[in-house]
XYZ file of C-alpha atoms in Angstrom:
688
model
C 0.220 -0.273 0.303
C 1.447 2.804 -1.088
C 1.651 6.899 0.415
C -0.579 9.336 -0.743
C 0.585 13.129 -0.800
C -1.138 15.149 1.374
C -2.767 18.675 -0.084
C -6.323 18.727 0.802
C -8.187 22.104 0.747
C -11.643 21.373 2.200
C -14.752 23.297 1.846
C -13.021 25.852 0.543
C -11.130 26.501 3.318
C -7.072 26.083 4.137
C -6.682 22.330 5.563
C -3.308 24.211 7.142
C -0.891 21.263 8.658
C 2.939 20.464 9.367
C 4.073 16.976 8.349
C 6.569 15.243 9.629
C 9.745 17.540 10.415
C 12.064 15.120 12.238
C 15.557 16.090 14.140
C 14.010 20.090 14.256
C 13.703 22.104 17.415
C 9.970 23.138 16.859
C 7.788 22.601 14.188
C 4.676 24.898 13.161
C 2.024 24.423 9.978
C 0.052 27.688 9.236
C -0.444 29.849 5.964
C -0.641 33.360 5.771
C -1.701 35.781 2.899
C 0.753 36.727 0.126
C 3.604 38.818 1.786
C 1.219 39.494 5.086
C 3.753 39.297 8.961
C 2.499 36.794 11.046
C -0.744 37.715 12.955
C -1.954 35.753 16.052
C -3.911 32.567 18.125
C -7.013 31.224 19.194
C -7.480 28.534 22.244
C -9.435 26.711 23.743
C -8.754 23.954 27.396
C -9.363 21.598 27.759
C -10.178 20.748 23.903
C -12.743 18.952 22.872
C -12.601 15.411 24.508
C -8.708 15.846 25.028
C -7.649 15.863 28.600
C -8.358 17.465 31.452
C -4.988 19.709 32.094
C -4.484 20.588 28.047
C -4.948 23.445 25.815
C -6.015 23.183 22.523
C -5.072 26.430 19.449
C -7.001 26.709 16.144
C -4.492 28.081 13.677
C -7.002 29.686 11.288
C -7.340 30.178 7.359
C -5.173 32.111 5.037
C -6.564 35.939 5.425
C -8.278 36.756 2.154
C -9.792 33.075 0.445
C -6.452 32.250 -0.365
C -5.135 28.782 -0.574
C -2.108 27.662 0.451
C -0.892 24.432 2.962
C 2.272 24.453 5.194
C 3.931 21.511 4.677
C 7.605 21.827 6.376
C 8.943 24.053 8.953
C 12.612 24.799 10.084
C 14.114 23.966 13.338
C 13.059 26.855 15.541
C 9.967 27.181 13.110
C 10.391 30.913 11.795
C 10.746 29.606 8.277
C 7.643 27.436 6.934
C 7.506 26.394 3.765
C 4.336 25.089 1.174
C 2.012 24.915 -1.220
C -0.097 28.435 -2.007
C -2.157 28.302 -5.230
C -3.566 30.676 -7.015
C -5.333 31.490 -10.433
C -1.276 32.257 -12.119
C -0.757 28.951 -11.092
C 0.148 27.110 -7.751
C 3.395 27.872 -6.306
C 5.802 26.837 -3.049
C 6.399 29.728 -1.067
C 8.845 29.924 1.763
C 7.026 32.196 4.891
C 10.180 33.446 6.921
C 8.672 35.552 10.476
C 8.599 39.007 10.660
C 9.559 39.100 6.883
C 6.419 37.014 5.073
C 5.254 34.995 2.039
C 7.940 34.502 -0.894
C 7.296 32.827 -3.728
C 9.803 30.561 -5.145
C 8.599 30.420 -8.700
C 9.874 27.422 -11.214
C 11.716 25.758 -12.699
C 12.341 27.302 -15.854
C 9.199 26.701 -18.226
C 7.612 25.524 -15.463
C 3.990 26.330 -14.641
C 3.186 24.934 -10.632
C 5.861 24.119 -8.284
C 5.185 22.458 -4.672
C 7.268 22.851 -1.948
C 7.482 19.633 0.882
C 10.212 19.912 3.098
C 13.053 22.729 4.694
C 16.915 22.278 5.978
C 17.155 23.320 9.904
C 18.060 27.117 9.357
C 15.480 27.568 6.332
C 17.820 27.865 3.649
C 17.263 25.342 1.771
C 13.807 24.228 0.508
C 12.642 20.601 -1.676
C 9.932 19.600 -3.546
C 9.205 19.523 -7.074
C 7.998 21.817 -10.404
C 6.663 21.604 -13.213
C 9.602 22.467 -16.459
C 10.297 22.491 -19.844
C 11.533 18.756 -19.776
C 8.667 17.970 -16.943
C 8.075 17.449 -13.429
C 11.536 17.981 -11.276
C 12.244 17.314 -7.834
C 13.863 20.870 -7.045
C 16.485 22.129 -4.006
C 16.213 25.928 -3.697
C 18.779 27.861 -1.309
C 18.390 31.201 0.061
C 21.177 33.449 -2.320
C 21.406 31.260 -5.220
C 17.549 30.230 -6.175
C 16.219 26.563 -7.830
C 18.087 23.791 -8.610
C 16.747 21.096 -10.932
C 17.890 18.198 -9.648
C 17.538 15.966 -12.146
C 16.122 12.241 -13.007
C 17.880 8.765 -12.581
C 19.161 7.897 -15.839
C 15.887 7.135 -18.438
C 13.538 8.771 -16.056
C 10.811 11.198 -16.838
C 10.081 13.323 -13.701
C 11.492 13.505 -9.959
C 9.718 14.888 -6.516
C 11.851 15.654 -3.497
C 10.141 15.090 -0.009
C 12.245 15.609 2.671
C 15.856 17.312 3.633
C 18.394 16.839 5.868
C 19.974 19.358 8.901
C 22.839 21.102 6.446
C 20.292 20.813 3.249
C 23.091 18.714 1.268
C 20.972 15.442 1.105
C 18.031 15.448 -0.764
C 15.160 12.343 -0.463
C 12.203 11.535 -2.884
C 11.158 9.382 -5.900
C 12.434 9.626 -9.302
C 11.361 8.114 -12.699
C 14.000 5.343 -14.115
C 14.973 3.157 -16.600
C 13.827 0.748 -14.289
C 10.927 1.673 -12.779
C 9.809 4.918 -10.331
C 12.392 4.745 -7.576
C 13.322 6.171 -4.113
C 16.676 8.384 -4.631
C 19.002 9.638 -2.511
C 20.787 13.152 -3.907
C 23.613 14.648 -1.827
C 25.110 17.911 -3.241
C 28.299 17.986 -5.097
C 27.428 14.223 -6.082
C 24.436 14.034 -7.522
C 21.138 11.956 -7.476
C 21.448 7.723 -7.170
C 18.534 5.450 -6.595
C 17.949 3.106 -3.278
C 16.831 0.316 -5.526
C 13.643 -1.332 -4.222
C 13.509 -4.563 -1.832
C 13.920 -7.738 -3.405
C 11.440 -8.385 -5.708
C 9.743 -5.087 -5.892
C 9.124 -2.660 -8.711
C 8.762 0.860 -6.932
C 9.756 2.531 -4.016
C 9.916 6.032 -2.389
C 11.639 7.684 -0.144
C 9.744 9.666 2.518
C 12.357 11.302 5.112
C 16.363 11.406 6.134
C 17.862 11.364 9.000
C 19.919 14.536 10.263
C 23.506 13.861 9.122
C 21.986 12.467 5.967
C 22.991 8.790 6.501
C 19.433 6.684 7.062
C 16.450 7.300 4.855
C 13.325 5.937 5.187
C 9.920 4.687 3.548
C 8.388 2.604 1.055
C 9.540 -0.187 -1.688
C 7.259 -3.008 -3.408
C 8.916 -6.206 -2.384
C 8.257 -9.977 -3.298
C 6.255 -10.351 -0.147
C 4.287 -6.779 -0.442
C 5.063 -2.719 0.105
C 7.585 -2.989 2.795
C 8.778 -0.196 4.819
C 12.406 0.159 4.251
C 15.085 1.618 6.469
C 17.929 2.873 3.919
C 21.459 3.175 5.715
C 24.911 4.496 3.703
C 27.452 1.923 2.787
C 25.119 -0.749 4.267
C 21.786 -0.216 1.687
C 18.191 -1.473 2.283
C 16.251 -3.034 4.793
C 12.843 -4.283 5.096
C 11.615 -3.671 8.272
C 8.925 -6.189 7.953
C 4.974 -6.226 8.986
C 3.356 -5.594 12.996
C 1.663 -9.357 13.671
C -0.360 -10.417 11.067
C -0.219 -7.894 8.825
C 0.533 -7.765 4.296
C 2.589 -4.043 4.294
C 3.920 -1.130 5.996
C 5.343 2.199 5.218
C 7.853 4.856 7.270
C 6.906 8.121 7.574
C 9.566 9.155 10.111
C 12.994 9.321 11.512
C 14.987 9.965 14.354
C 17.764 11.657 14.306
C 19.981 9.528 14.294
C 18.306 7.040 12.161
C 17.622 3.892 14.723
C 14.403 4.659 15.587
C 11.303 4.913 12.120
C 7.619 5.342 12.449
C 4.644 4.644 10.269
C 1.796 2.212 9.627
C 1.265 -1.733 9.125
C -0.834 -3.751 8.866
C -1.471 -6.422 11.481
C -3.799 -9.461 12.704
C -5.908 -5.774 14.363
C -5.867 -4.182 11.704
C -3.655 -1.340 10.302
C -1.368 0.178 13.197
C 0.952 2.627 14.101
C 4.246 1.212 14.904
C 7.578 1.935 16.250
C 10.593 0.771 14.965
C 14.016 0.077 16.802
C 17.397 -0.785 15.760
C 18.199 -4.101 17.239
C 14.553 -4.498 19.119
C 12.318 -4.508 16.079
C 8.521 -3.095 15.172
C 5.860 -2.488 17.908
C 2.514 -2.056 17.731
C 1.552 1.354 19.278
C -2.074 0.663 19.497
C -4.452 2.608 19.338
C -6.783 4.969 21.972
C -9.747 3.735 23.270
C -12.399 2.019 20.934
C -9.804 3.229 17.825
C -9.431 0.535 14.965
C -6.964 2.086 13.577
C -4.160 4.383 14.174
C -0.967 5.866 11.895
C 2.276 7.046 12.946
C 3.715 10.706 10.853
C 6.679 12.265 13.162
C 8.619 10.836 15.701
C 11.823 13.559 17.851
C 14.738 13.536 17.890
C 15.603 10.464 20.702
C 12.378 8.268 19.471
C 10.837 8.399 22.629
C 7.567 10.616 21.956
C 5.868 9.466 18.279
C 2.220 11.413 17.145
C 0.310 10.472 14.580
C -3.643 10.259 14.055
C -6.079 7.035 15.748
C -9.346 6.154 15.610
C -11.255 6.456 19.013
C -14.435 6.199 20.823
C -15.152 9.755 20.005
C -13.825 9.816 16.297
C -10.859 10.465 14.591
C -7.750 12.334 17.093
C -4.707 13.361 16.988
C -2.236 11.063 18.609
C 1.157 11.324 21.181
C 2.433 8.816 21.930
C 5.603 8.598 24.937
C 7.814 5.309 25.587
C 6.843 4.614 29.503
C 3.309 6.508 29.366
C 1.433 5.071 26.189
C -1.268 7.213 23.490
C -2.865 10.354 24.841
C -5.563 12.026 22.911
C -4.408 15.577 21.820
C -8.189 16.362 21.260
C -9.938 18.963 19.147
C -10.609 22.584 18.381
C -14.058 23.928 19.446
C -17.062 22.334 17.208
C -14.109 19.747 15.926
C -14.777 16.129 15.317
C -11.287 15.055 14.299
C -7.813 16.488 14.269
C -4.719 14.868 13.136
C -1.479 15.283 14.413
C 1.999 15.604 10.903
C 4.787 16.778 12.957
C 6.571 16.797 16.467
C 9.421 19.266 18.313
C 12.974 17.766 18.588
C 12.005 17.411 22.979
C 8.974 15.848 22.230
C 6.754 18.622 23.719
C 5.398 20.517 20.927
C 3.336 18.809 18.168
C 1.988 20.224 15.072
C -1.015 18.990 13.474
C -4.864 20.171 11.559
C -7.958 19.840 13.558
C -11.888 20.055 12.648
C -13.084 23.378 14.174
C -16.741 25.335 14.385
C -14.633 27.370 11.764
C -13.404 24.763 9.520
C -10.443 22.599 9.295
C -7.379 24.318 11.187
C -4.205 23.993 12.064
C -2.954 23.373 15.196
C 0.168 23.314 17.455
C 0.100 21.812 21.212
C 2.718 21.804 23.603
C 2.905 20.074 26.257
C 3.262 21.335 29.890
C 4.137 20.575 33.627
C 0.103 19.319 33.857
C -0.367 17.808 30.788
C -1.052 19.801 27.343
C -1.758 23.024 25.864
C -3.344 22.900 21.931
C -4.166 26.006 20.198
C -5.374 27.628 17.168
C -1.799 28.870 15.647
C -3.553 31.342 13.216
C -5.428 33.248 16.608
C -2.763 32.344 18.473
C -0.315 34.740 16.613
C -3.257 36.938 15.737
C -3.454 37.715 19.596
C -0.328 39.780 19.391
C -1.571 42.720 17.065
C -4.349 42.526 18.958
C -2.666 43.537 21.923
C -0.979 46.190 20.094
C -4.525 47.619 19.598
C -5.332 47.707 23.025
C -2.224 49.080 23.919
C -3.114 51.860 21.842
C -6.757 52.379 22.872
C -5.754 52.405 26.647
C -3.036 54.715 25.843
C -5.715 57.325 24.120
C -7.858 57.024 26.853
C -5.287 57.862 29.458
C -4.222 60.976 27.331
C -7.368 62.166 27.313
C -8.278 61.997 30.931
C -4.791 63.526 31.764
C -5.821 66.015 29.314
C -9.444 66.915 30.881
C -7.693 67.125 34.037
C -4.937 69.721 32.879
C -7.475 72.528 32.458
C -7.046 75.289 34.393
C -9.226 75.744 37.191
C -10.864 78.951 38.537
C -9.290 82.270 38.967
C -8.852 83.726 42.761
C -8.497 86.991 43.877
C -5.179 88.669 44.615
C -4.095 86.678 48.076
C -7.620 84.400 47.705
C -8.205 80.905 47.095
C -10.535 79.227 44.370
C -11.005 75.584 45.079
C -13.250 72.831 43.241
C -14.566 69.369 43.197
C -14.676 67.676 40.144
C -16.787 64.507 38.344
C -16.312 63.401 35.284
C -16.715 60.686 32.498
C -16.418 60.097 28.872
C -17.845 57.192 27.771
C -17.327 55.795 24.017
C -19.269 53.149 22.144
C -17.852 49.570 20.499
C -17.127 50.668 17.333
C -18.966 48.367 14.597
C -16.115 46.074 14.073
C -12.710 47.014 16.233
C -12.435 49.158 18.861
C -14.115 48.168 22.133
C -16.162 50.695 24.082
C -14.285 51.930 26.637
C -15.404 54.476 29.928
C -12.748 57.077 31.632
C -13.393 58.579 34.780
C -12.273 60.843 36.862
C -12.756 62.371 40.785
C -10.011 65.254 41.712
C -9.492 68.275 44.036
C -8.330 71.746 42.201
C -6.652 74.102 44.678
C -5.686 77.781 42.949
C -3.749 80.583 44.882
C -4.321 84.268 42.963
C -1.172 86.228 43.109
C -2.811 88.557 41.467
C -6.261 89.236 39.941
C -5.178 88.383 36.775
C -2.706 86.170 37.881
C -3.603 82.097 39.795
C -1.355 79.400 40.252
C -2.448 75.935 41.548
C -2.176 72.164 41.447
C -5.201 69.508 40.597
C -4.829 66.010 42.027
C -7.053 63.319 40.873
C -7.968 59.816 41.194
C -9.071 57.812 37.843
C -9.664 55.226 35.817
C -10.739 53.429 32.113
C -12.745 50.809 32.138
C -11.921 49.116 28.799
C -14.083 46.195 27.687
C -12.969 43.459 25.331
C -9.948 44.794 25.846
C -6.509 42.961 26.842
C -5.773 45.665 29.715
C -7.923 46.059 33.148
C -5.969 48.474 35.200
C -6.569 49.804 38.660
C -7.479 53.056 39.741
C -4.737 55.323 39.321
C -3.204 58.453 40.725
C -2.847 61.844 38.185
C -1.908 65.442 39.375
C -1.397 68.947 37.644
C -0.199 71.921 38.349
C -1.181 74.890 36.341
C -1.666 78.671 35.866
C -3.787 81.169 34.053
C -3.885 84.380 33.168
C -7.216 86.931 32.282
C -6.350 90.710 31.588
C -9.914 91.352 32.373
C -9.900 89.241 35.643
C -13.320 87.406 37.242
C -14.792 89.033 33.278
C -12.207 87.110 31.475
C -11.909 89.687 29.123
C -9.049 90.896 27.104
C -5.750 88.099 26.584
C -6.596 84.788 28.203
C -3.662 82.574 28.915
C -2.717 79.253 30.689
C -0.197 76.494 31.047
C 0.026 73.461 32.925
C 1.958 70.122 33.273
C 0.529 67.071 34.271
C 1.145 62.877 34.951
C -1.336 60.418 35.072
C -0.293 56.585 35.747
C -2.413 53.414 35.962
C -1.484 49.739 36.551
C -2.656 46.118 36.081
C -3.408 42.763 34.604
C -2.701 42.845 30.906
C -4.578 39.695 29.198
C -3.328 38.550 25.490
C -5.621 36.396 24.085
C -9.515 37.266 24.883
C -12.333 36.777 22.333
C -9.898 34.999 20.158
C -11.245 30.972 20.117
C -8.924 28.603 21.344
C -6.622 30.641 22.865
C -5.505 30.263 26.016
C -5.109 33.357 28.145
C -1.524 34.684 29.008
C -1.340 37.757 31.248
C 1.207 40.176 32.821
C 1.300 43.475 35.159
C 2.412 46.458 34.043
C 1.543 50.397 34.256
C 1.109 52.517 31.906
C 2.322 56.371 32.566
C 1.585 59.700 31.011
C 3.433 62.694 30.857
C 2.035 65.880 29.212
C 2.248 70.040 29.206
C -0.224 72.003 27.767
C -0.610 76.038 26.702
C -3.035 77.748 25.766
C -4.362 81.434 24.095
C -7.069 83.243 23.909
C -9.059 86.459 23.491
C -12.249 87.286 25.155
C -14.712 89.306 24.285
C -18.244 91.046 24.291
C -20.952 90.391 21.568
C -23.669 91.640 23.481
C -24.596 89.581 25.714
C -22.309 86.774 25.024
C -18.421 87.082 26.198
C -16.740 85.352 23.679
C -13.511 83.215 23.297
C -11.671 82.159 20.356
C -8.753 80.098 21.875
C -5.965 78.392 20.341
C -3.632 75.776 22.507
C -1.505 72.623 22.245
C -0.552 69.679 24.309
C 2.568 66.959 23.821
C 1.926 63.757 26.159
C 4.552 61.424 25.977
C 2.612 57.490 27.275
C 4.759 54.339 28.049
C 3.856 51.033 29.397
C 6.192 49.497 30.853
C 8.265 46.001 29.841
C 6.699 42.915 31.132
C 6.498 39.641 30.798
C 3.658 36.858 30.212
C 2.343 33.721 32.650
C -0.144 31.397 33.146
C -0.129 30.155 29.314
C 1.585 27.295 27.544
C 3.335 30.089 25.446
C 4.145 33.041 26.590
C 5.953 35.954 26.138
C 8.714 39.461 27.181
C 7.378 42.828 26.750
C 9.823 45.919 26.171
C 8.556 49.110 27.113
C 5.942 50.812 24.917
C 6.700 54.154 24.170
C 4.011 56.577 22.267
C 3.996 60.410 22.022
C 1.331 63.179 20.494
C 1.336 66.755 19.809
C -2.191 68.115 19.597
C -3.608 71.467 18.146
C -6.846 72.454 19.884
C -8.370 75.714 17.997
C -11.707 76.360 20.336
C -14.686 79.310 20.408
C -16.462 79.383 23.334
C -19.246 81.453 24.657
C -20.855 82.638 27.463
C -24.149 83.994 28.358
C -25.365 84.931 31.587
C -28.845 83.457 32.359
C -30.559 85.646 35.097
C -28.938 86.673 37.984
C -27.460 83.534 39.101
C -27.319 81.449 36.080
C -24.965 81.026 32.970
C -24.714 79.260 30.141
C -21.901 78.015 28.399
C -21.549 77.213 24.830
C -18.235 75.733 22.863
C -17.500 74.413 19.461
C -13.480 72.685 17.593
C -11.333 71.127 16.610
C -8.683 69.338 17.681
C -5.795 68.179 15.520
C -2.823 66.101 15.589
C 0.447 67.535 15.303
C 2.467 64.868 15.289
C 2.234 60.750 17.194
C 4.591 58.369 17.659
C 2.295 55.074 17.121
C 2.763 52.573 19.670
C 4.658 49.025 18.408
C 4.887 46.202 20.361
C 7.941 44.769 20.375
C 9.846 41.523 22.691
C 9.808 37.912 22.537
C 8.486 34.425 22.562
C 8.247 31.133 23.345
C 5.995 30.741 20.096
C 7.461 28.354 16.924
C 7.748 30.942 14.442
C 7.965 33.900 16.809
C 10.669 34.343 18.914
C 11.285 38.071 18.372
C 8.424 40.233 17.124
C 7.514 44.145 16.267
C 3.987 44.867 15.812
C 2.406 48.254 14.978
C -1.284 48.633 15.757
C -3.470 48.366 12.665
C -5.684 51.177 14.411
C -5.812 54.510 12.216
C -6.300 57.489 13.920
C -8.689 60.448 13.774
C -5.869 62.925 12.901
C -8.592 65.677 13.067
C -11.459 65.445 15.422
C -14.297 68.278 16.178
C -16.347 68.690 19.392
C -19.344 70.648 20.949
C -19.773 71.301 24.298
C -22.221 73.131 26.507
C -22.911 73.783 29.866
C -24.975 75.452 32.839
C -23.607 77.142 35.756
C -25.551 78.082 39.115
C -23.958 80.672 41.357
C -25.257 80.725 44.470
C -24.054 84.009 45.779
C -21.064 83.740 48.381
C -18.398 82.293 46.514
C -19.839 79.402 45.706
C -20.853 77.851 42.941
C -22.313 74.459 40.645
C -21.925 73.652 37.302
C -22.706 70.459 34.777
C -20.836 70.185 31.054
C -21.231 67.734 28.458
C -18.824 66.970 25.470
C -19.595 65.547 22.271
C -16.446 64.644 19.676
C -14.516 61.841 17.862
C -12.498 59.696 19.733
C -8.699 58.890 18.764
C -9.538 55.446 17.168
C -13.024 54.074 16.373
C -16.286 55.899 14.349
C -18.284 56.099 17.150
C -18.250 59.563 19.182
C -17.495 59.952 22.976
C -19.861 61.684 25.001
C -18.573 62.999 28.550
C -20.195 64.499 31.079
C -18.334 66.644 33.904
C -20.338 67.820 37.719
C -17.772 70.807 39.258
C -18.040 72.514 42.856
C -16.226 75.745 43.277
C -15.858 78.011 46.020
C -13.679 80.993 46.543
C -12.337 82.717 49.638
């Protein structure tokens, strides 16, 4: 029973897989839209039908409906290879973390290509391409391009399936004058036929060990199709079958070539096997209630095997550990089946495909002290730009709250005091597709000392905080403070030149959780603080126009905001983040009008526009233990509203004894999103 090459697109969705990559430090499989950088994952814990102390994550599908499948991954998980389907023809791709997807093109005269394997450092890719001479095995080298490996003598086609750690040895199948044969190609020496087992008419090489000296696959023989192990200098060895079986196939080999895994017929049915040099072939059995199993990958020392098994719950990805046996890795949410294709060097990370409520998805699973963690890989990667966007919203909210706090208090008479207590809140509804709802509140106490009748110096202190729905930040109520000065040429009448300036500081601390609202992504949480420092200045001119005091003004404010560095805990895949710093310089042009209403009332109306003169957008940088995302540098994808209009209305009641009570309403555009922000404030003031 010969192997068939697996390239599957089901229901228009990418089935993203990482296949039997052996001797590599980390194994992942995922698809990206052409040229896109890594996105992020969705996890559930535990997996449906999986161990109670484990987790499964959905690796997602390609954006924009472009179908592609990943077949191989480099040792550290930073380079992925496979095929991308397009109207221009199927193309082998090489995806590099932080750089995106690269089209490897075709051999001369070719119309399609497929990449099946990649070496340890990701610099060498192997596969097959059409060419003017027919389908040919290729070897692509970074900086040199694609090389035709030719065929065995008399052959019309060839296919490459595996490559060793340094990229110098390639294995696969080629036609020849003697029939289809497994081949081994060595840089500088060319392609050699590995022959067949006795009586066989064809053979196929699937994988090669780290130094290229051991090749495994299947061959026909006088006894039927058999798994083989070919050793340089010794030739091809029949690995036999399990008891009662009449066929077998080898699909993986460990680093030193001493352990081979695959599938075999047996008296009990088709079974995954593990063959060990000097000990022979053993059945790995099935999951409870299963009727079959098959192995596809093995770790570096041969102690961990992964594949697929039937079970009473359906087909499931499995991980078998020497001395412990086989366990189901479960499925993603809504899935009915799963399949493991590859495992990393130490056996702790497994990748494959799982059904889910969103269709077939690539998954990544990691063993932990308490069991294992399976997550949706695409959603896991997506969690990072989502966190970057959440960071941008949090920082903008803190900047707004500090800006409101820095507005100067009331003028006091020379040698006198002005004191006010303030309550305020701004609420912004959820943007339909992007920015979540948020509310920022503050309670403040302000003191001012009259230096002259026209000039007052003061300070404001407050407790303030933001409630961010569907956002990574859950911050405690924080402290903010400002010192300010205000000048009015007309004193309490507020006519003539008006000027003010202030310095402010705000700080909030709390939990930051990555992975919120992403299916099949386990929350990773850390603690950090967000701080903003700001300076603000304004000039205006007050003049009477009938019953109205009209004051046009121009102000400029600058904000520097920093989220401190922190490290996550609590998930199978965690990250450490560098400090994130952003800045914003804003100009505000406005006009305000005040009119007396009777002896004690005063109506205030205002309108204006804010414009960002300069913005340093936040960038999420740091390191993680996620295969393929060892380091990251991700900018926010949210677009700022650089120019924002606003309207204000207020009423002040003067009690006639130096005390007053005022209320204000502000409606305006938010920095992020299309939903308007509505703010309300209440101020009780005294002068004495």
